[in-house]
PDB file of C-alpha atoms in Angstrom:
ATOM      1  CA  GLN A   9      27.098   7.665 -21.413  1.00 94.00           C
ATOM      2  CA  VAL A  10      26.909  11.061 -19.919  1.00 96.00           C
ATOM      3  CA  GLN A  11      25.501  11.085 -16.294  1.00 97.00           C
ATOM      4  CA  LEU A  12      24.961  13.399 -13.275  1.00 98.00           C
ATOM      5  CA  GLN A  13      24.621  11.283 -10.194  1.00 98.00           C
ATOM      6  CA  GLN A  14      23.449  13.737  -7.122  1.00 98.00           C
ATOM      7  CA  SER A  15      23.653  12.783  -3.725  1.00 96.00           C
ATOM      8  CA  GLY A  16      20.617  11.829  -1.466  1.00 95.00           C
ATOM      9  CA  ALA A  17      17.792  13.663   0.232  1.00 97.00           C
ATOM     10  CA  GLU A  18      18.332  15.645   2.795  1.00 97.00           C
ATOM     11  CA  LEU A  19      16.528  16.705   6.180  1.00 97.00           C
ATOM     12  CA  VAL A  20      17.531  19.743   8.149  1.00 97.00           C
ATOM     13  CA  LYS A  21      16.838  22.185  10.576  1.00 97.00           C
ATOM     14  CA  PRO A  22      16.348  25.766  10.035  1.00 97.00           C
ATOM     15  CA  GLY A  23      19.138  27.806  10.160  1.00 97.00           C
ATOM     16  CA  SER A  24      21.574  24.924   9.217  1.00 98.00           C
ATOM     17  CA  SER A  25      23.345  24.497   6.110  1.00 98.00           C
ATOM     18  CA  VAL A  26      23.927  22.046   3.593  1.00 98.00           C
ATOM     19  CA  LYS A  27      25.980  20.934   0.666  1.00 98.00           C
ATOM     20  CA  MET A  28      24.932  18.542  -2.007  1.00 98.00           C
ATOM     21  CA  SER A  29      26.992  17.265  -4.620  1.00 98.00           C
ATOM     22  CA  CYS A  30      26.715  16.196  -8.439  1.00 98.00           C
ATOM     23  CA  LYS A  31      29.444  13.831  -9.823  1.00 98.00           C
ATOM     24  CA  ALA A  32      29.488  13.780 -13.488  1.00 98.00           C
ATOM     25  CA  SER A  33      30.846  10.696 -15.946  1.00 98.00           C
ATOM     26  CA  GLY A  34      30.892   9.639 -19.415  1.00 97.00           C
ATOM     27  CA  TYR A  35      32.511  13.435 -20.435  1.00 97.00           C
ATOM     28  CA  THR A  36      35.697  15.908 -20.102  1.00 97.00           C
ATOM     29  CA  PHE A  37      34.664  17.236 -16.739  1.00 97.00           C
ATOM     30  CA  THR A  38      35.761  20.874 -17.098  1.00 96.00           C
ATOM     31  CA  SER A  39      34.818  21.253 -20.584  1.00 95.00           C
ATOM     32  CA  TYR A  40      31.214  22.048 -19.900  1.00 96.00           C
ATOM     33  CA  TYR A  41      29.313  24.213 -17.353  1.00 97.00           C
ATOM     34  CA  ILE A  42      27.358  22.732 -14.437  1.00 98.00           C
ATOM     35  CA  TYR A  43      24.179  24.730 -13.829  1.00 98.00           C
ATOM     36  CA  TRP A  44      22.285  24.493 -10.520  1.00 98.00           C
ATOM     37  CA  ILE A  45      18.487  24.603 -10.539  1.00 98.00           C
ATOM     38  CA  LYS A  46      15.909  24.430  -8.155  1.00 98.00           C
ATOM     39  CA  GLN A  47      12.013  23.202  -8.102  1.00 98.00           C
ATOM     40  CA  ARG A  48       9.749  23.831  -5.306  1.00 97.00           C
ATOM     41  CA  PRO A  49       7.322  21.260  -4.397  1.00 92.00           C
ATOM     42  CA  GLY A  50       4.828  21.003  -7.161  1.00 89.00           C
ATOM     43  CA  GLN A  51       5.958  24.383  -8.785  1.00 92.00           C
ATOM     44  CA  GLY A  52       8.138  25.152 -11.748  1.00 93.00           C
ATOM     45  CA  LEU A  53      12.018  25.850 -12.607  1.00 97.00           C
ATOM     46  CA  GLU A  54      14.178  28.288 -11.072  1.00 98.00           C
ATOM     47  CA  TRP A  55      17.799  29.002 -12.016  1.00 97.00           C
ATOM     48  CA  ILE A  56      19.983  29.577  -9.309  1.00 98.00           C
ATOM     49  CA  GLY A  57      23.247  29.645 -11.155  1.00 97.00           C
ATOM     50  CA  ARG A  58      26.397  27.769 -12.297  1.00 97.00           C
ATOM     51  CA  ILE A  59      29.887  27.332 -12.240  1.00 97.00           C
ATOM     52  CA  GLY A  60      33.096  26.510 -14.775  1.00 95.00           C
ATOM     53  CA  PRO A  61      34.690  23.065 -13.742  1.00 95.00           C
ATOM     54  CA  GLY A  62      37.269  24.282 -15.693  1.00 92.00           C
ATOM     55  CA  SER A  63      38.244  27.315 -15.079  1.00 91.00           C
ATOM     56  CA  GLY A  64      36.143  27.847 -11.951  1.00 90.00           C
ATOM     57  CA  ASP A  65      34.269  31.225 -12.540  1.00 94.00           C
ATOM     58  CA  THR A  66      30.783  31.385 -10.944  1.00 96.00           C
ATOM     59  CA  ASN A  67      27.154  33.395 -12.135  1.00 95.00           C
ATOM     60  CA  TYR A  68      24.896  33.521  -9.555  1.00 97.00           C
ATOM     61  CA  ASN A  69      21.189  34.546  -9.875  1.00 97.00           C
ATOM     62  CA  GLU A  70      20.936  37.721  -8.161  1.00 97.00           C
ATOM     63  CA  LYS A  71      18.371  35.744  -5.780  1.00 96.00           C
ATOM     64  CA  PHE A  72      20.239  33.511  -4.756  1.00 97.00           C
ATOM     65  CA  LYS A  73      23.620  35.605  -3.781  1.00 97.00           C
ATOM     66  CA  GLY A  74      24.444  34.505  -0.228  1.00 95.00           C
ATOM     67  CA  LYS A  75      22.019  31.731  -0.031  1.00 97.00           C
ATOM     68  CA  ALA A  76      24.208  29.182  -2.822  1.00 98.00           C
ATOM     69  CA  THR A  77      28.277  28.869  -3.030  1.00 98.00           C
ATOM     70  CA  PHE A  78      28.802  26.414  -6.055  1.00 98.00           C
ATOM     71  CA  THR A  79      32.364  25.134  -5.516  1.00 97.00           C
ATOM     72  CA  VAL A  80      34.229  22.068  -7.913  1.00 97.00           C
ATOM     73  CA  ASP A  81      36.642  19.190  -7.232  1.00 97.00           C
ATOM     74  CA  LYS A  82      38.199  18.532 -10.651  1.00 97.00           C
ATOM     75  CA  SER A  83      40.091  15.179  -9.234  1.00 96.00           C
ATOM     76  CA  SER A  84      36.550  13.448  -8.991  1.00 97.00           C
ATOM     77  CA  SER A  85      34.770  15.540 -11.251  1.00 98.00           C
ATOM     78  CA  THR A  86      32.152  16.669  -9.042  1.00 98.00           C
ATOM     79  CA  ALA A  87      30.663  19.757  -8.259  1.00 98.00           C
ATOM     80  CA  TYR A  88      29.206  20.912  -5.287  1.00 98.00           C
ATOM     81  CA  MET A  89      26.606  23.412  -4.265  1.00 98.00           C
ATOM     82  CA  GLN A  90      26.173  24.462  -0.695  1.00 98.00           C
ATOM     83  CA  LEU A  91      23.080  26.251   0.638  1.00 98.00           C
ATOM     84  CA  SER A  92      23.426  28.441   3.936  1.00 97.00           C
ATOM     85  CA  SER A  93      20.742  29.630   6.400  1.00 97.00           C
ATOM     86  CA  LEU A  94      18.046  27.957   5.584  1.00 98.00           C
ATOM     87  CA  THR A  95      14.358  28.096   5.913  1.00 97.00           C
ATOM     88  CA  PRO A  96      11.613  26.420   4.843  1.00 96.00           C
ATOM     89  CA  GLU A  97      11.114  28.293   1.660  1.00 97.00           C
ATOM     90  CA  ASP A  98      14.421  26.434   0.908  1.00 98.00           C
ATOM     91  CA  THR A  99      12.626  23.135   0.580  1.00 98.00           C
ATOM     92  CA  ALA A 100      13.021  21.646  -2.916  1.00 98.00           C
ATOM     93  CA  VAL A 101      14.150  19.568  -5.077  1.00 98.00           C
ATOM     94  CA  TYR A 102      17.590  20.600  -6.367  1.00 98.00           C
ATOM     95  CA  TYR A 103      19.018  19.330  -9.981  1.00 98.00           C
ATOM     96  CA  CYS A 104      22.813  19.913 -11.271  1.00 98.00           C
ATOM     97  CA  ALA A 105      22.890  20.147 -15.517  1.00 98.00           C
ATOM     98  CA  ARG A 106      25.367  20.424 -17.734  1.00 97.00           C
ATOM     99  CA  SER A 107      25.464  22.576 -20.326  1.00 94.00           C
ATOM    100  CA  ALA A 108      27.304  23.825 -23.399  1.00 83.00           C
ATOM    101  CA  ALA A 109      26.161  26.486 -26.300  1.00 86.00           C
ATOM    102  CA  ARG A 110      23.511  27.977 -23.414  1.00 92.00           C
ATOM    103  CA  VAL A 111      21.285  24.579 -23.333  1.00 94.00           C
ATOM    104  CA  MET A 112      21.193  22.237 -20.390  1.00 95.00           C
ATOM    105  CA  ASP A 113      21.698  18.481 -22.219  1.00 96.00           C
ATOM    106  CA  ALA A 114      21.791  16.502 -19.654  1.00 97.00           C
ATOM    107  CA  TRP A 115      20.492  16.716 -15.493  1.00 98.00           C
ATOM    108  CA  GLY A 116      21.176  14.906 -12.698  1.00 98.00           C
ATOM    109  CA  GLN A 117      18.336  12.764 -11.067  1.00 98.00           C
ATOM    110  CA  GLY A 118      17.722  15.896  -8.196  1.00 98.00           C
ATOM    111  CA  ALA A 119      18.493  15.903  -4.566  1.00 98.00           C
ATOM    112  CA  SER A 120      15.763  16.563  -2.099  1.00 98.00           C
ATOM    113  CA  VAL A 121      16.225  18.726   0.896  1.00 98.00           C
ATOM    114  CA  THR A 122      13.566  19.389   3.215  1.00 98.00           C
ATOM    115  CA  VAL A 123      13.788  22.309   5.707  1.00 97.00           C
ATOM    116  CA  SER A 124      12.141  21.714   8.980  1.00 96.00           C
ATOM    117  CA  SER A 125      12.272  21.783  12.994  1.00 94.00           C
TER     118      SER A 125
ATOM    119  CA  ASP B 231      15.050  39.532 -15.631  1.00 96.00           C
ATOM    120  CA  VAL B 232      13.419  37.720 -18.593  1.00 98.00           C
ATOM    121  CA  VAL B 233       9.841  36.283 -17.929  1.00 98.00           C
ATOM    122  CA  MET B 234       8.501  33.635 -20.271  1.00 98.00           C
ATOM    123  CA  THR B 235       4.652  33.254 -20.114  1.00 98.00           C
ATOM    124  CA  GLN B 236       3.760  29.506 -21.228  1.00 98.00           C
ATOM    125  CA  THR B 237       0.323  29.124 -22.233  1.00 97.00           C
ATOM    126  CA  PRO B 238      -1.991  27.053 -21.944  1.00 97.00           C
ATOM    127  CA  VAL B 239      -1.230  25.658 -18.451  1.00 97.00           C
ATOM    128  CA  SER B 240      -2.401  22.340 -18.991  1.00 97.00           C
ATOM    129  CA  LEU B 241      -3.579  20.508 -22.469  1.00 96.00           C
ATOM    130  CA  SER B 242      -5.877  17.334 -22.550  1.00 96.00           C
ATOM    131  CA  VAL B 243      -5.302  15.457 -26.125  1.00 95.00           C
ATOM    132  CA  SER B 244      -6.340  11.880 -27.340  1.00 95.00           C
ATOM    133  CA  LEU B 245      -3.755   9.627 -28.036  1.00 95.00           C
ATOM    134  CA  GLY B 246      -2.361  10.306 -31.519  1.00 96.00           C
ATOM    135  CA  GLY B 247      -3.612  13.359 -31.513  1.00 96.00           C
ATOM    136  CA  GLN B 248      -1.661  16.674 -32.514  1.00 97.00           C
ATOM    137  CA  VAL B 249      -1.223  19.606 -29.607  1.00 97.00           C
ATOM    138  CA  SER B 250       0.930  23.108 -29.576  1.00 98.00           C
ATOM    139  CA  ILE B 251       2.220  24.984 -26.554  1.00 98.00           C
ATOM    140  CA  SER B 252       2.864  28.381 -26.686  1.00 98.00           C
ATOM    141  CA  CYS B 253       6.142  30.556 -25.062  1.00 98.00           C
ATOM    142  CA  ARG B 254       6.326  34.588 -25.058  1.00 98.00           C
ATOM    143  CA  SER B 255       9.220  35.967 -23.603  1.00 98.00           C
ATOM    144  CA  SER B 256       8.922  39.516 -22.331  1.00 98.00           C
ATOM    145  CA  GLN B 257      12.439  40.775 -24.176  1.00 98.00           C
ATOM    146  CA  SER B 258      13.854  39.461 -27.596  1.00 98.00           C
ATOM    147  CA  LEU B 259      15.844  36.215 -26.940  1.00 98.00           C
ATOM    148  CA  VAL B 260      17.954  37.185 -30.026  1.00 98.00           C
ATOM    149  CA  HIS B 261      21.606  36.939 -28.403  1.00 97.00           C
ATOM    150  CA  ASN B 262      24.084  39.554 -29.733  1.00 96.00           C
ATOM    151  CA  ASN B 263      25.757  36.438 -31.865  1.00 96.00           C
ATOM    152  CA  GLY B 264      22.677  36.035 -33.509  1.00 96.00           C
ATOM    153  CA  ASN B 265      21.691  32.861 -31.828  1.00 97.00           C
ATOM    154  CA  THR B 266      18.286  32.286 -30.321  1.00 98.00           C
ATOM    155  CA  TYR B 267      18.763  30.815 -27.101  1.00 98.00           C
ATOM    156  CA  LEU B 268      15.414  29.161 -26.883  1.00 98.00           C
ATOM    157  CA  SER B 269      15.370  25.634 -25.320  1.00 98.00           C
ATOM    158  CA  TRP B 270      11.885  23.581 -24.666  1.00 98.00           C
ATOM    159  CA  TYR B 271      12.419  20.781 -21.688  1.00 98.00           C
ATOM    160  CA  LEU B 272      10.013  17.709 -20.864  1.00 98.00           C
ATOM    161  CA  GLN B 273       9.765  16.614 -17.216  1.00 98.00           C
ATOM    162  CA  LYS B 274       7.952  13.154 -16.718  1.00 97.00           C
ATOM    163  CA  PRO B 275       6.346  12.180 -14.203  1.00 94.00           C
ATOM    164  CA  GLY B 276       8.447  11.694 -11.095  1.00 94.00           C
ATOM    165  CA  GLN B 277      11.492  12.378 -13.420  1.00 97.00           C
ATOM    166  CA  SER B 278      14.098  15.194 -14.115  1.00 97.00           C
ATOM    167  CA  PRO B 279      13.462  17.510 -16.944  1.00 98.00           C
ATOM    168  CA  GLN B 280      14.673  16.510 -20.623  1.00 98.00           C
ATOM    169  CA  LEU B 281      16.525  18.618 -23.421  1.00 98.00           C
ATOM    170  CA  LEU B 282      14.162  18.414 -26.497  1.00 98.00           C
ATOM    171  CA  ILE B 283      14.791  20.756 -28.481  1.00 98.00           C
ATOM    172  CA  TYR B 284      17.635  23.745 -28.625  1.00 98.00           C
ATOM    173  CA  LYS B 285      17.686  27.193 -30.199  1.00 98.00           C
ATOM    174  CA  VAL B 286      14.179  27.226 -30.864  1.00 98.00           C
ATOM    175  CA  SER B 287      14.031  24.735 -33.367  1.00 98.00           C
ATOM    176  CA  ASN B 288      16.998  22.120 -33.363  1.00 98.00           C
ATOM    177  CA  ARG B 289      16.203  18.593 -32.345  1.00 98.00           C
ATOM    178  CA  PHE B 290      18.435  16.691 -29.581  1.00 97.00           C
ATOM    179  CA  SER B 291      19.631  13.793 -30.115  1.00 96.00           C
ATOM    180  CA  GLY B 292      17.289  10.882 -29.760  1.00 96.00           C
ATOM    181  CA  ILE B 293      14.206  13.207 -29.738  1.00 98.00           C
ATOM    182  CA  SER B 294      11.274  12.142 -32.533  1.00 97.00           C
ATOM    183  CA  ASP B 295      10.847  13.989 -35.221  1.00 97.00           C
ATOM    184  CA  ARG B 296       7.180  14.596 -33.842  1.00 98.00           C
ATOM    185  CA  PHE B 297       8.078  17.141 -31.998  1.00 98.00           C
ATOM    186  CA  SER B 298       8.937  20.431 -33.534  1.00 98.00           C
ATOM    187  CA  GLY B 299       9.772  23.638 -32.785  1.00 98.00           C
ATOM    188  CA  SER B 300       9.858  27.057 -34.251  1.00 98.00           C
ATOM    189  CA  GLY B 301       9.251  31.101 -33.856  1.00 98.00           C
ATOM    190  CA  SER B 302      11.431  34.108 -33.489  1.00 97.00           C
ATOM    191  CA  GLY B 303      12.243  36.997 -31.158  1.00 97.00           C
ATOM    192  CA  THR B 304       9.461  37.037 -28.353  1.00 98.00           C
ATOM    193  CA  ASP B 305       7.489  34.143 -29.261  1.00 98.00           C
ATOM    194  CA  PHE B 306       7.701  30.497 -30.118  1.00 98.00           C
ATOM    195  CA  THR B 307       5.856  27.413 -30.305  1.00 98.00           C
ATOM    196  CA  LEU B 308       6.473  23.561 -29.506  1.00 98.00           C
ATOM    197  CA  LYS B 309       4.081  21.336 -31.558  1.00 98.00           C
ATOM    198  CA  ILE B 310       3.840  17.395 -30.940  1.00 98.00           C
ATOM    199  CA  SER B 311       2.058  15.546 -33.407  1.00 97.00           C
ATOM    200  CA  ARG B 312       0.800  12.230 -33.041  1.00 97.00           C
ATOM    201  CA  VAL B 313       0.947  11.851 -29.544  1.00 97.00           C
ATOM    202  CA  GLU B 314       1.872   8.653 -27.251  1.00 96.00           C
ATOM    203  CA  PRO B 315       1.802   7.749 -23.864  1.00 94.00           C
ATOM    204  CA  ASP B 316       5.473   8.550 -23.356  1.00 95.00           C
ATOM    205  CA  ASP B 317       4.708  12.068 -24.141  1.00 97.00           C
ATOM    206  CA  LEU B 318       2.926  12.875 -21.055  1.00 96.00           C
ATOM    207  CA  GLY B 319       4.221  15.428 -18.408  1.00 97.00           C
ATOM    208  CA  VAL B 320       4.985  19.065 -18.247  1.00 98.00           C
ATOM    209  CA  TYR B 321       6.797  21.124 -20.751  1.00 98.00           C
ATOM    210  CA  TYR B 322       9.100  23.867 -20.086  1.00 98.00           C
ATOM    211  CA  CYS B 323      10.376  26.573 -22.116  1.00 98.00           C
ATOM    212  CA  GLY B 324      13.525  28.076 -21.358  1.00 98.00           C
ATOM    213  CA  GLN B 325      16.040  31.221 -22.090  1.00 98.00           C
ATOM    214  CA  GLY B 326      19.877  31.409 -22.126  1.00 96.00           C
ATOM    215  CA  THR B 327      20.122  34.328 -24.362  1.00 97.00           C
ATOM    216  CA  GLN B 328      20.412  36.403 -20.923  1.00 96.00           C
ATOM    217  CA  TYR B 329      21.575  36.148 -17.352  1.00 94.00           C
ATOM    218  CA  PRO B 330      19.602  34.950 -15.163  1.00 96.00           C
ATOM    219  CA  TRP B 331      17.959  32.039 -17.198  1.00 96.00           C
ATOM    220  CA  THR B 332      14.211  31.598 -16.852  1.00 97.00           C
ATOM    221  CA  PHE B 333      11.435  29.683 -17.800  1.00 98.00           C
ATOM    222  CA  GLY B 334       7.976  29.447 -18.279  1.00 98.00           C
ATOM    223  CA  GLY B 335       5.739  28.319 -15.429  1.00 97.00           C
ATOM    224  CA  GLY B 336       5.067  24.989 -17.470  1.00 98.00           C
ATOM    225  CA  THR B 337       2.279  23.105 -19.831  1.00 98.00           C
ATOM    226  CA  LYS B 338       0.630  19.943 -18.269  1.00 98.00           C
ATOM    227  CA  LEU B 339       0.042  17.410 -20.979  1.00 97.00           C
ATOM    228  CA  GLU B 340      -2.812  14.846 -20.187  1.00 96.00           C
ATOM    229  CA  LEU B 341      -4.679  12.183 -21.645  1.00 90.00           C
ATOM    230  CA  LYS B 342      -8.145  13.025 -22.546  1.00 89.00           C
TER     231      LYS B 342
END
């Protein structure tokens, strides 16, 4: 079955960076876009952007340009998102999701990032 | 950006009852290709969101026919009939027509 397994929780200091992973299984990794979504504590969903694992092309929400960077490793079917210059406003759960035909049909379990000194 | 407005913010329902959730977009969600990319997701407590409905009215694989979506243009509705305990959580509408994709603020479904 389709699975997206995300990396674990991170506690990081303000000003630092964090890189999280999203390992895909159960489908052809390069055939679907990977999307990244942010959910702050008790809040709604915010679309960060997407990457096409086959082509490497990316789209970023303007709000997250310079903050988030997407990469993939096709050999391990893993997508990555790096967040830089972290502030407390980056404290959130970050989800990866698979998308085809402009809908996210499978989601990872989420990766919690806490930014605190 | 397309603003998605969901109402109500919360709903109380009795088991076996029926509810409707409204979602309105600030712009038409009809894509140049003629499709309308409006989806509904449910986030159960402590879980990731899961897809319920895509392209306005299409139920995702394994989703009960108690869930139905309707609407067009900028005005959409999710209906849940014969509510069960497993239906409780926060419902989000989301649009995939225009980048950046955006979501409604969510509707929390609780037991009365």
